[in-house]
Short mmCIF file of C-alpha atoms and ligand atoms in Angstrom, two decimals:
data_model
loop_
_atom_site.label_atom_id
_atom_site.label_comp_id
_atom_site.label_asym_id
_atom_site.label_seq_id
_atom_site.Cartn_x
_atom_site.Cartn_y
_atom_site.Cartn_z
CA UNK W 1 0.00 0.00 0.00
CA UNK W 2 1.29 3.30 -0.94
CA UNK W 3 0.98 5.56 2.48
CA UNK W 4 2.29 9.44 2.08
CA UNK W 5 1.57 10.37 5.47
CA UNK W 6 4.29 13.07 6.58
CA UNK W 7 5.36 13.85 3.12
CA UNK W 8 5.68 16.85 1.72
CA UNK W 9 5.57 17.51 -1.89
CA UNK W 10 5.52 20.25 -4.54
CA UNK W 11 3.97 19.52 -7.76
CA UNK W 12 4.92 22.21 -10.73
CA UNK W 13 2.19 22.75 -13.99
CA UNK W 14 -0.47 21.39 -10.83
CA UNK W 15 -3.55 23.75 -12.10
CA UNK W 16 -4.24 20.98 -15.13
CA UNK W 17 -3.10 17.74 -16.80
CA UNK W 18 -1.16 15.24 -15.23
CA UNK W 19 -0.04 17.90 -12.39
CA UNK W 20 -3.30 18.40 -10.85
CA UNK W 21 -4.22 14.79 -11.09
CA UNK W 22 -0.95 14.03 -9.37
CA UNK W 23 -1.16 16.66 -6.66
CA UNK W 24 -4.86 14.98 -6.14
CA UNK W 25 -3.40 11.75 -5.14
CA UNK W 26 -0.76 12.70 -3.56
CA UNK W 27 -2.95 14.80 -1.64
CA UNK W 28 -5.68 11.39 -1.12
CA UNK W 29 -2.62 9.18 0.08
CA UNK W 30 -1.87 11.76 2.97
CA UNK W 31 0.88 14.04 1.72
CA UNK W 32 0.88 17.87 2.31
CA UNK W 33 0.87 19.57 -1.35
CA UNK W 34 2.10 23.12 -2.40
CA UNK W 35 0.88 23.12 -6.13
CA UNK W 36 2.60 25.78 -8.42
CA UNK W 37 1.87 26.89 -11.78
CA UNK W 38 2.07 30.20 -14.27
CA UNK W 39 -2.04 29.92 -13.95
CA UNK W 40 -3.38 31.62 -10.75
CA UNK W 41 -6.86 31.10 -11.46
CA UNK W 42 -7.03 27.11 -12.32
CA UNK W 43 -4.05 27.07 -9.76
CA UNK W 44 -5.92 28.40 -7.10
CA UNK W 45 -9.05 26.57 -7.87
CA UNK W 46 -7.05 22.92 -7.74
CA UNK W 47 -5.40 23.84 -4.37
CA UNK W 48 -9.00 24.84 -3.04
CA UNK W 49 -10.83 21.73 -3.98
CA UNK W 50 -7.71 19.36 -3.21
CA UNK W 51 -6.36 20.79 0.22
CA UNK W 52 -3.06 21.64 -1.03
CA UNK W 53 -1.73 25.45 -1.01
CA UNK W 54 -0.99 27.95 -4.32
CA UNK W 55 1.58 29.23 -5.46
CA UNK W 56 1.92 31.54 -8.72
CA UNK W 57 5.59 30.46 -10.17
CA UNK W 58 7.25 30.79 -13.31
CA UNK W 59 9.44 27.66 -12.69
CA UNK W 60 11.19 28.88 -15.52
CA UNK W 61 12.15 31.88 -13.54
CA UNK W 62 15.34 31.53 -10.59
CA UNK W 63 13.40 34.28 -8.39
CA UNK W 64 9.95 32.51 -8.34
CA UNK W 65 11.42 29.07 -7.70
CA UNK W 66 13.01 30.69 -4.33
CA UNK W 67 10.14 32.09 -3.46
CA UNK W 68 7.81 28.66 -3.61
CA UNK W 69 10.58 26.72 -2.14
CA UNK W 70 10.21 29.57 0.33
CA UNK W 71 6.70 29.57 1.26
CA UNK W 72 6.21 25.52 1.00
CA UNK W 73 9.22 24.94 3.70
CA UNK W 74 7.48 28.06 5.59
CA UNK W 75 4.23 25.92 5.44
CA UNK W 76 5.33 22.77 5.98
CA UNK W 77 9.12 22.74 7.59
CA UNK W 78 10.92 20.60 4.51
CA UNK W 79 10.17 19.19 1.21
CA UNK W 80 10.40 15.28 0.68
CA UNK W 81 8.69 15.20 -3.04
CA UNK W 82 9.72 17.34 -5.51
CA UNK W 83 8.09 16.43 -8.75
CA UNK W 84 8.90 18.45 -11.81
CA UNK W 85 5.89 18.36 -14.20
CA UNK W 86 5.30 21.52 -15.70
CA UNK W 87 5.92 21.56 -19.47
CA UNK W 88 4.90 22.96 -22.54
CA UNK W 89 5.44 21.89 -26.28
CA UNK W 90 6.20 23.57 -29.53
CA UNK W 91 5.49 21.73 -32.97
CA UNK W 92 8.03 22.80 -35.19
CA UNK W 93 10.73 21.59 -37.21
CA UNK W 94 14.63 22.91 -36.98
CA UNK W 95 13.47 25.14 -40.47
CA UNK W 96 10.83 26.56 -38.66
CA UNK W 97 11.57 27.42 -34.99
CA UNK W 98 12.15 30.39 -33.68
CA UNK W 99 15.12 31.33 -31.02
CA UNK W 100 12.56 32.50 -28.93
CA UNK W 101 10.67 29.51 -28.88
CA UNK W 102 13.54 27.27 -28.65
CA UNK W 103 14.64 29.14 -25.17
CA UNK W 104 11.44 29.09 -24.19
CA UNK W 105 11.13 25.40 -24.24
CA UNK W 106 14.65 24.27 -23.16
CA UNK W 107 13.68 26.57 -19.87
CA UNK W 108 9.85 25.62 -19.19
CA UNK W 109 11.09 22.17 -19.35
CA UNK W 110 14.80 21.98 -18.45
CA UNK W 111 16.11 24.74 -16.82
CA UNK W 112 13.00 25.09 -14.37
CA UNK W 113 14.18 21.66 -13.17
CA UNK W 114 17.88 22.67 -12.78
CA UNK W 115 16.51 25.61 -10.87
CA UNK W 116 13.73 23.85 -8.27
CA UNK W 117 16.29 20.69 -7.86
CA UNK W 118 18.81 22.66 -7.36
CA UNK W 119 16.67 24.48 -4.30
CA UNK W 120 15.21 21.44 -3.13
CA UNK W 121 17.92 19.27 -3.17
CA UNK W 122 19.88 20.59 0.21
CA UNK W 123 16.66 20.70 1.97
CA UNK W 124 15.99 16.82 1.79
CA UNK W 125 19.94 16.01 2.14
CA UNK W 126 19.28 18.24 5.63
CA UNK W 127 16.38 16.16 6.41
CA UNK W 128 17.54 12.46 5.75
CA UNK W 129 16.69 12.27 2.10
CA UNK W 130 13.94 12.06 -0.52
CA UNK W 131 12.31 11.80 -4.38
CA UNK W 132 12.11 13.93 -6.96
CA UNK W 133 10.12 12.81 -10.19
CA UNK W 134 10.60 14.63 -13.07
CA UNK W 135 8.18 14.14 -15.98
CA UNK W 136 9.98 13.52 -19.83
CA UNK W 137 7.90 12.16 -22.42
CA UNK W 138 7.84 9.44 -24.89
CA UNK W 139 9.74 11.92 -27.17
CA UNK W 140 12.31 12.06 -24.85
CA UNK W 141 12.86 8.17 -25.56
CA UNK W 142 12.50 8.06 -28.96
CA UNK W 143 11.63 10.65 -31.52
CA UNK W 144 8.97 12.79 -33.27
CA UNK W 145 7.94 14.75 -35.60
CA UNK W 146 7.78 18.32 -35.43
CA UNK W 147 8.58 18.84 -32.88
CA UNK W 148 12.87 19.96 -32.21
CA UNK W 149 12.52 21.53 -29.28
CA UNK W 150 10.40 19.46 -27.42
CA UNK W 151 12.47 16.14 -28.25
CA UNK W 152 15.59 17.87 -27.50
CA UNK W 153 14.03 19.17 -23.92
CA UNK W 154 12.54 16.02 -22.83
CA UNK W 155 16.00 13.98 -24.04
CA UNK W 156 17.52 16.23 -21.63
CA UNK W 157 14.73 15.79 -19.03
CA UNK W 158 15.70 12.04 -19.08
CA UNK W 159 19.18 12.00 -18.76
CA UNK W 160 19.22 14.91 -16.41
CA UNK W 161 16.88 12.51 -14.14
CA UNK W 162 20.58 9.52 -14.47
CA UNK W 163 22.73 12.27 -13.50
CA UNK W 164 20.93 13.89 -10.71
CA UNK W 165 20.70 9.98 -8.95
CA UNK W 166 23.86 9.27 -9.10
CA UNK W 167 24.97 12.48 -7.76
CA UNK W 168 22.49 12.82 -4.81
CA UNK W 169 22.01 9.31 -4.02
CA UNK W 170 24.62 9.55 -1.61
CA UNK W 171 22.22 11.85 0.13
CA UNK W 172 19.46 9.33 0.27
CA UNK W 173 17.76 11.16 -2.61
CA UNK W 174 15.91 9.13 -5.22
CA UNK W 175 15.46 10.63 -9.03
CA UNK W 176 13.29 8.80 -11.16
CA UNK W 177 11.62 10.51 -14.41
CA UNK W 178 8.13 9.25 -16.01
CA UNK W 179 7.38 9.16 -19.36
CA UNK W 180 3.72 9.10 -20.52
CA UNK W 181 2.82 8.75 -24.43
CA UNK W 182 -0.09 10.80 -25.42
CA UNK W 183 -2.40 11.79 -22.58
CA UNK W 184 -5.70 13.46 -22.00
CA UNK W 185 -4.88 16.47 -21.28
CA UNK W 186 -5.08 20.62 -22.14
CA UNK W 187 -1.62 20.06 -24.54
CA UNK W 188 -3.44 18.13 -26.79
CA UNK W 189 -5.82 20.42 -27.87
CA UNK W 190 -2.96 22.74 -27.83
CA UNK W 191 -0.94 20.46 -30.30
CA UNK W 192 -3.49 20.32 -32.72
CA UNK W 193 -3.72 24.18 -32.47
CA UNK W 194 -0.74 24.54 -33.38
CA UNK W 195 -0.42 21.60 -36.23
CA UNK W 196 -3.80 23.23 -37.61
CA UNK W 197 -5.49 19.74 -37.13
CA UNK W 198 -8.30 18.48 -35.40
CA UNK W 199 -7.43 17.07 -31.95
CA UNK W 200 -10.25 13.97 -32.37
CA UNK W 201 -6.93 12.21 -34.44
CA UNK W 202 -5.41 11.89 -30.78
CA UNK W 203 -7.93 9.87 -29.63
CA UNK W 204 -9.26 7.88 -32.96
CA UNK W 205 -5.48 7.41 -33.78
CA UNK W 206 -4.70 3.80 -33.34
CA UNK W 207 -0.90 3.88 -33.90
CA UNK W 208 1.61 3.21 -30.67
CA UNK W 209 -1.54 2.36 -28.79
CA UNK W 210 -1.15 -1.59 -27.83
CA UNK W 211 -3.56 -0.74 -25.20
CA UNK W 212 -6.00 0.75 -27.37
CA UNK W 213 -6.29 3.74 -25.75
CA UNK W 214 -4.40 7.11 -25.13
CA UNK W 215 -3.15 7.74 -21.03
CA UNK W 216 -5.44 9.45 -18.25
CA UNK W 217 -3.98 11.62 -16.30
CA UNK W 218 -4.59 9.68 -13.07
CA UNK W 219 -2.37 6.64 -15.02
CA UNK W 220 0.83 8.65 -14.76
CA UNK W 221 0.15 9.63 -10.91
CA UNK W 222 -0.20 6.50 -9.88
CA UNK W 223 3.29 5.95 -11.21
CA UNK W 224 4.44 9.12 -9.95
CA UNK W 225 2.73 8.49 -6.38
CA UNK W 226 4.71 4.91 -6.18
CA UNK W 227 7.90 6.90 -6.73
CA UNK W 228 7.41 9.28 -3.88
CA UNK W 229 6.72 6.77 -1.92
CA UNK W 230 8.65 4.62 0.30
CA UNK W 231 7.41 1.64 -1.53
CA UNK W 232 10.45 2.33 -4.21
CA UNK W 233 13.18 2.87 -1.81
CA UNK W 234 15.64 0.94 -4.03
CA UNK W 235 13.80 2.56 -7.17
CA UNK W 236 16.37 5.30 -8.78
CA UNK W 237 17.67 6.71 -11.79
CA UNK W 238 15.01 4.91 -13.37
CA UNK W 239 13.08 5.83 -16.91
CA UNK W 240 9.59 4.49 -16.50
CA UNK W 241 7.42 4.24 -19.42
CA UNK W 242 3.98 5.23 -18.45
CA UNK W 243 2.41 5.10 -22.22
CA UNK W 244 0.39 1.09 -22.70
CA UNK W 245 3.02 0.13 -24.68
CA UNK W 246 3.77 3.06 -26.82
CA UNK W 247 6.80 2.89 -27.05
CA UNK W 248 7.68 -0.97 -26.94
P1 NAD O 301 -1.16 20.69 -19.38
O1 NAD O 301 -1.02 21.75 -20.40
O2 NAD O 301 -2.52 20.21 -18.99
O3 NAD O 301 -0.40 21.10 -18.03
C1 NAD O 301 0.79 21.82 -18.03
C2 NAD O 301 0.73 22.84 -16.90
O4 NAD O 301 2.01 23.51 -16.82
C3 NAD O 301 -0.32 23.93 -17.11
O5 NAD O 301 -1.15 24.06 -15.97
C4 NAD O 301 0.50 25.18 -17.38
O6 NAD O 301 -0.14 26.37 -16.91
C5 NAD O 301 1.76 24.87 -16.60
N1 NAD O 301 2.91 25.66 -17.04
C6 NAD O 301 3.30 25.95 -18.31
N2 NAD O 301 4.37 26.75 -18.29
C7 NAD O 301 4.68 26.98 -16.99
C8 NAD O 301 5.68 27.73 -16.34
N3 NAD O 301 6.59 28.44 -17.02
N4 NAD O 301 5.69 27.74 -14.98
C9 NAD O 301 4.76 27.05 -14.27
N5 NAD O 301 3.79 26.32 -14.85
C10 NAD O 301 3.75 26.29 -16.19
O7 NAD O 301 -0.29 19.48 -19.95
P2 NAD O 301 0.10 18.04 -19.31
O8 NAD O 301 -0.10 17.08 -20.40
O9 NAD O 301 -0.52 17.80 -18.00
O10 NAD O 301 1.68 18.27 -19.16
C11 NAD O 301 2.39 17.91 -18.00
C12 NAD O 301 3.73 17.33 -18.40
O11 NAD O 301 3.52 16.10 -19.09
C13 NAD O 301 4.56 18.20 -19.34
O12 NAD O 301 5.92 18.19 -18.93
C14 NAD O 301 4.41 17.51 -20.68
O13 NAD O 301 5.50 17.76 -21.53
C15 NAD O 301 4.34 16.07 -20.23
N6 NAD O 301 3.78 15.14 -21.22
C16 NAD O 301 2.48 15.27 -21.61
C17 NAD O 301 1.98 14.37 -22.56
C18 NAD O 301 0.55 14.46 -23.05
O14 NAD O 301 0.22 13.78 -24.03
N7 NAD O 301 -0.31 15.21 -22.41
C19 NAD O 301 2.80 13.37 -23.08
C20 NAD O 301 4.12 13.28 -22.65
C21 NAD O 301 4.60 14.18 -21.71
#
């Protein structure tokens, strides 16, 4: 049984998606949860109806990553979960990104975890230990199409996870990194927006789908909730396929 009594966990891109979900169960098994995201309004809404507390942050930003490690170790005393979820794609090919968008990714998805690990990380060596879960992507094990950016960030996501457990393990601190296929979720929609396409191919679409369907959000925070947990104390550096199959 997963039990996350006395844990205390931040969850980044928490007002939607997989992040909410996740802060939902972690939230159900007993942990404390600070949720952060850039959206104050769904933010604030998913802390109210979960129990968890808000906080507006820019992950991609050094100053608002202080101040939500800040205010969760004010709330709570520590942090034992850190798990690094916010994300956003771009579909675009090397011909047709911009700089701009480029940086934009490689920091909403890579720097932002440099920046909270890098906050977080002293806090649970001070206190014994703990596991952060960063979230890649199925693109970040193999590749796709159209879209550079995002296959280069979530490449870096995974190996990022390797090299952050075998540098803090020492400290008792787990890394692991989850990879979900395509999921039910806002970035969907927001795909097809931006590939001018209808999002119904996501779902109808029976290609890398063994399972015969596309994730739920709750799939991947079940994985995620296992991770925090002390159910995988021997479980790090690992790349865990949340996807049906997808990418067998
Ligand atoms: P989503 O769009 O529902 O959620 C992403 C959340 O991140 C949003 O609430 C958004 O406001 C927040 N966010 C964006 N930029 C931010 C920033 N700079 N600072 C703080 N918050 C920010 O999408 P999702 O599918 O739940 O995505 C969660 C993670 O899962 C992402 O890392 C994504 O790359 C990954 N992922 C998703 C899928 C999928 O099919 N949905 C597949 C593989 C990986």
């Amino acid at each position: 049984m997963i039990d996350l009594h006395g844990k205390r966990a931040i969850v980044t891109g928490a007002a939607s998606g997989i992040g909410r979900a996740t802060a939902a169960l972690l939230a159900e098994l007993g942990a404390a949860v600070v949720l952060l995201d850039l959206d104050a309004e769904r933010g604030e809404q998913a802390a109210k109806e979960i129990g968890g507390t808000f906080v507006r942050c820019d992950v991609s930003r050094r100053a608002d990553c202080e101040r939500a490690v800040s205010t969760a170790v004010e709330q709570h005393g520590g942090v034992d979960v850190l798990f690094n979820n916010a994300g956003i794609i771009r579909r675009s090919t090397v011909t047709e990104i911009s700089d701009e968008d480029w940086d934009l990714v490689m920091a909403v998805n890579v720097r932002s975890i440099m920046l909270l690990s890098g906050l977080v990380v002293p806090l649970m060596a001070a206190s014994g230990g703990g596991s952060i879960v960063n979230t890649g992507s199925g693109w970040g094990i193999k590749g796709g199409g159209r879209a550079i950016s995002y296959c280069a960030s979530k490449g870096a996501v995974v190996n990022m996870t390797r090299a952050m457990a075998i540098d803090h393990g020492p400290d008792n601190i787990r890394v692991n990194c989850v990879c979900p296929g395509d999921t039910d979720t806002g970035m969907l929609a927001e795909e097809a927006r931006q590939l001018g396409e209808s999002p119904d191919a996501f779902y109808t679409d029976a290609a890398d789908r063994p399972l015969g369907r596309i994730g739920r959000p709750r799939d991947i925070a079940q994985t995620v909730a296992f991770l925090a947990s002390d159910a995988a104390a021997f479980v790090s550096g690992a790349v865990i396929a949340v996807d049906g199959a997808g990418t067998a």
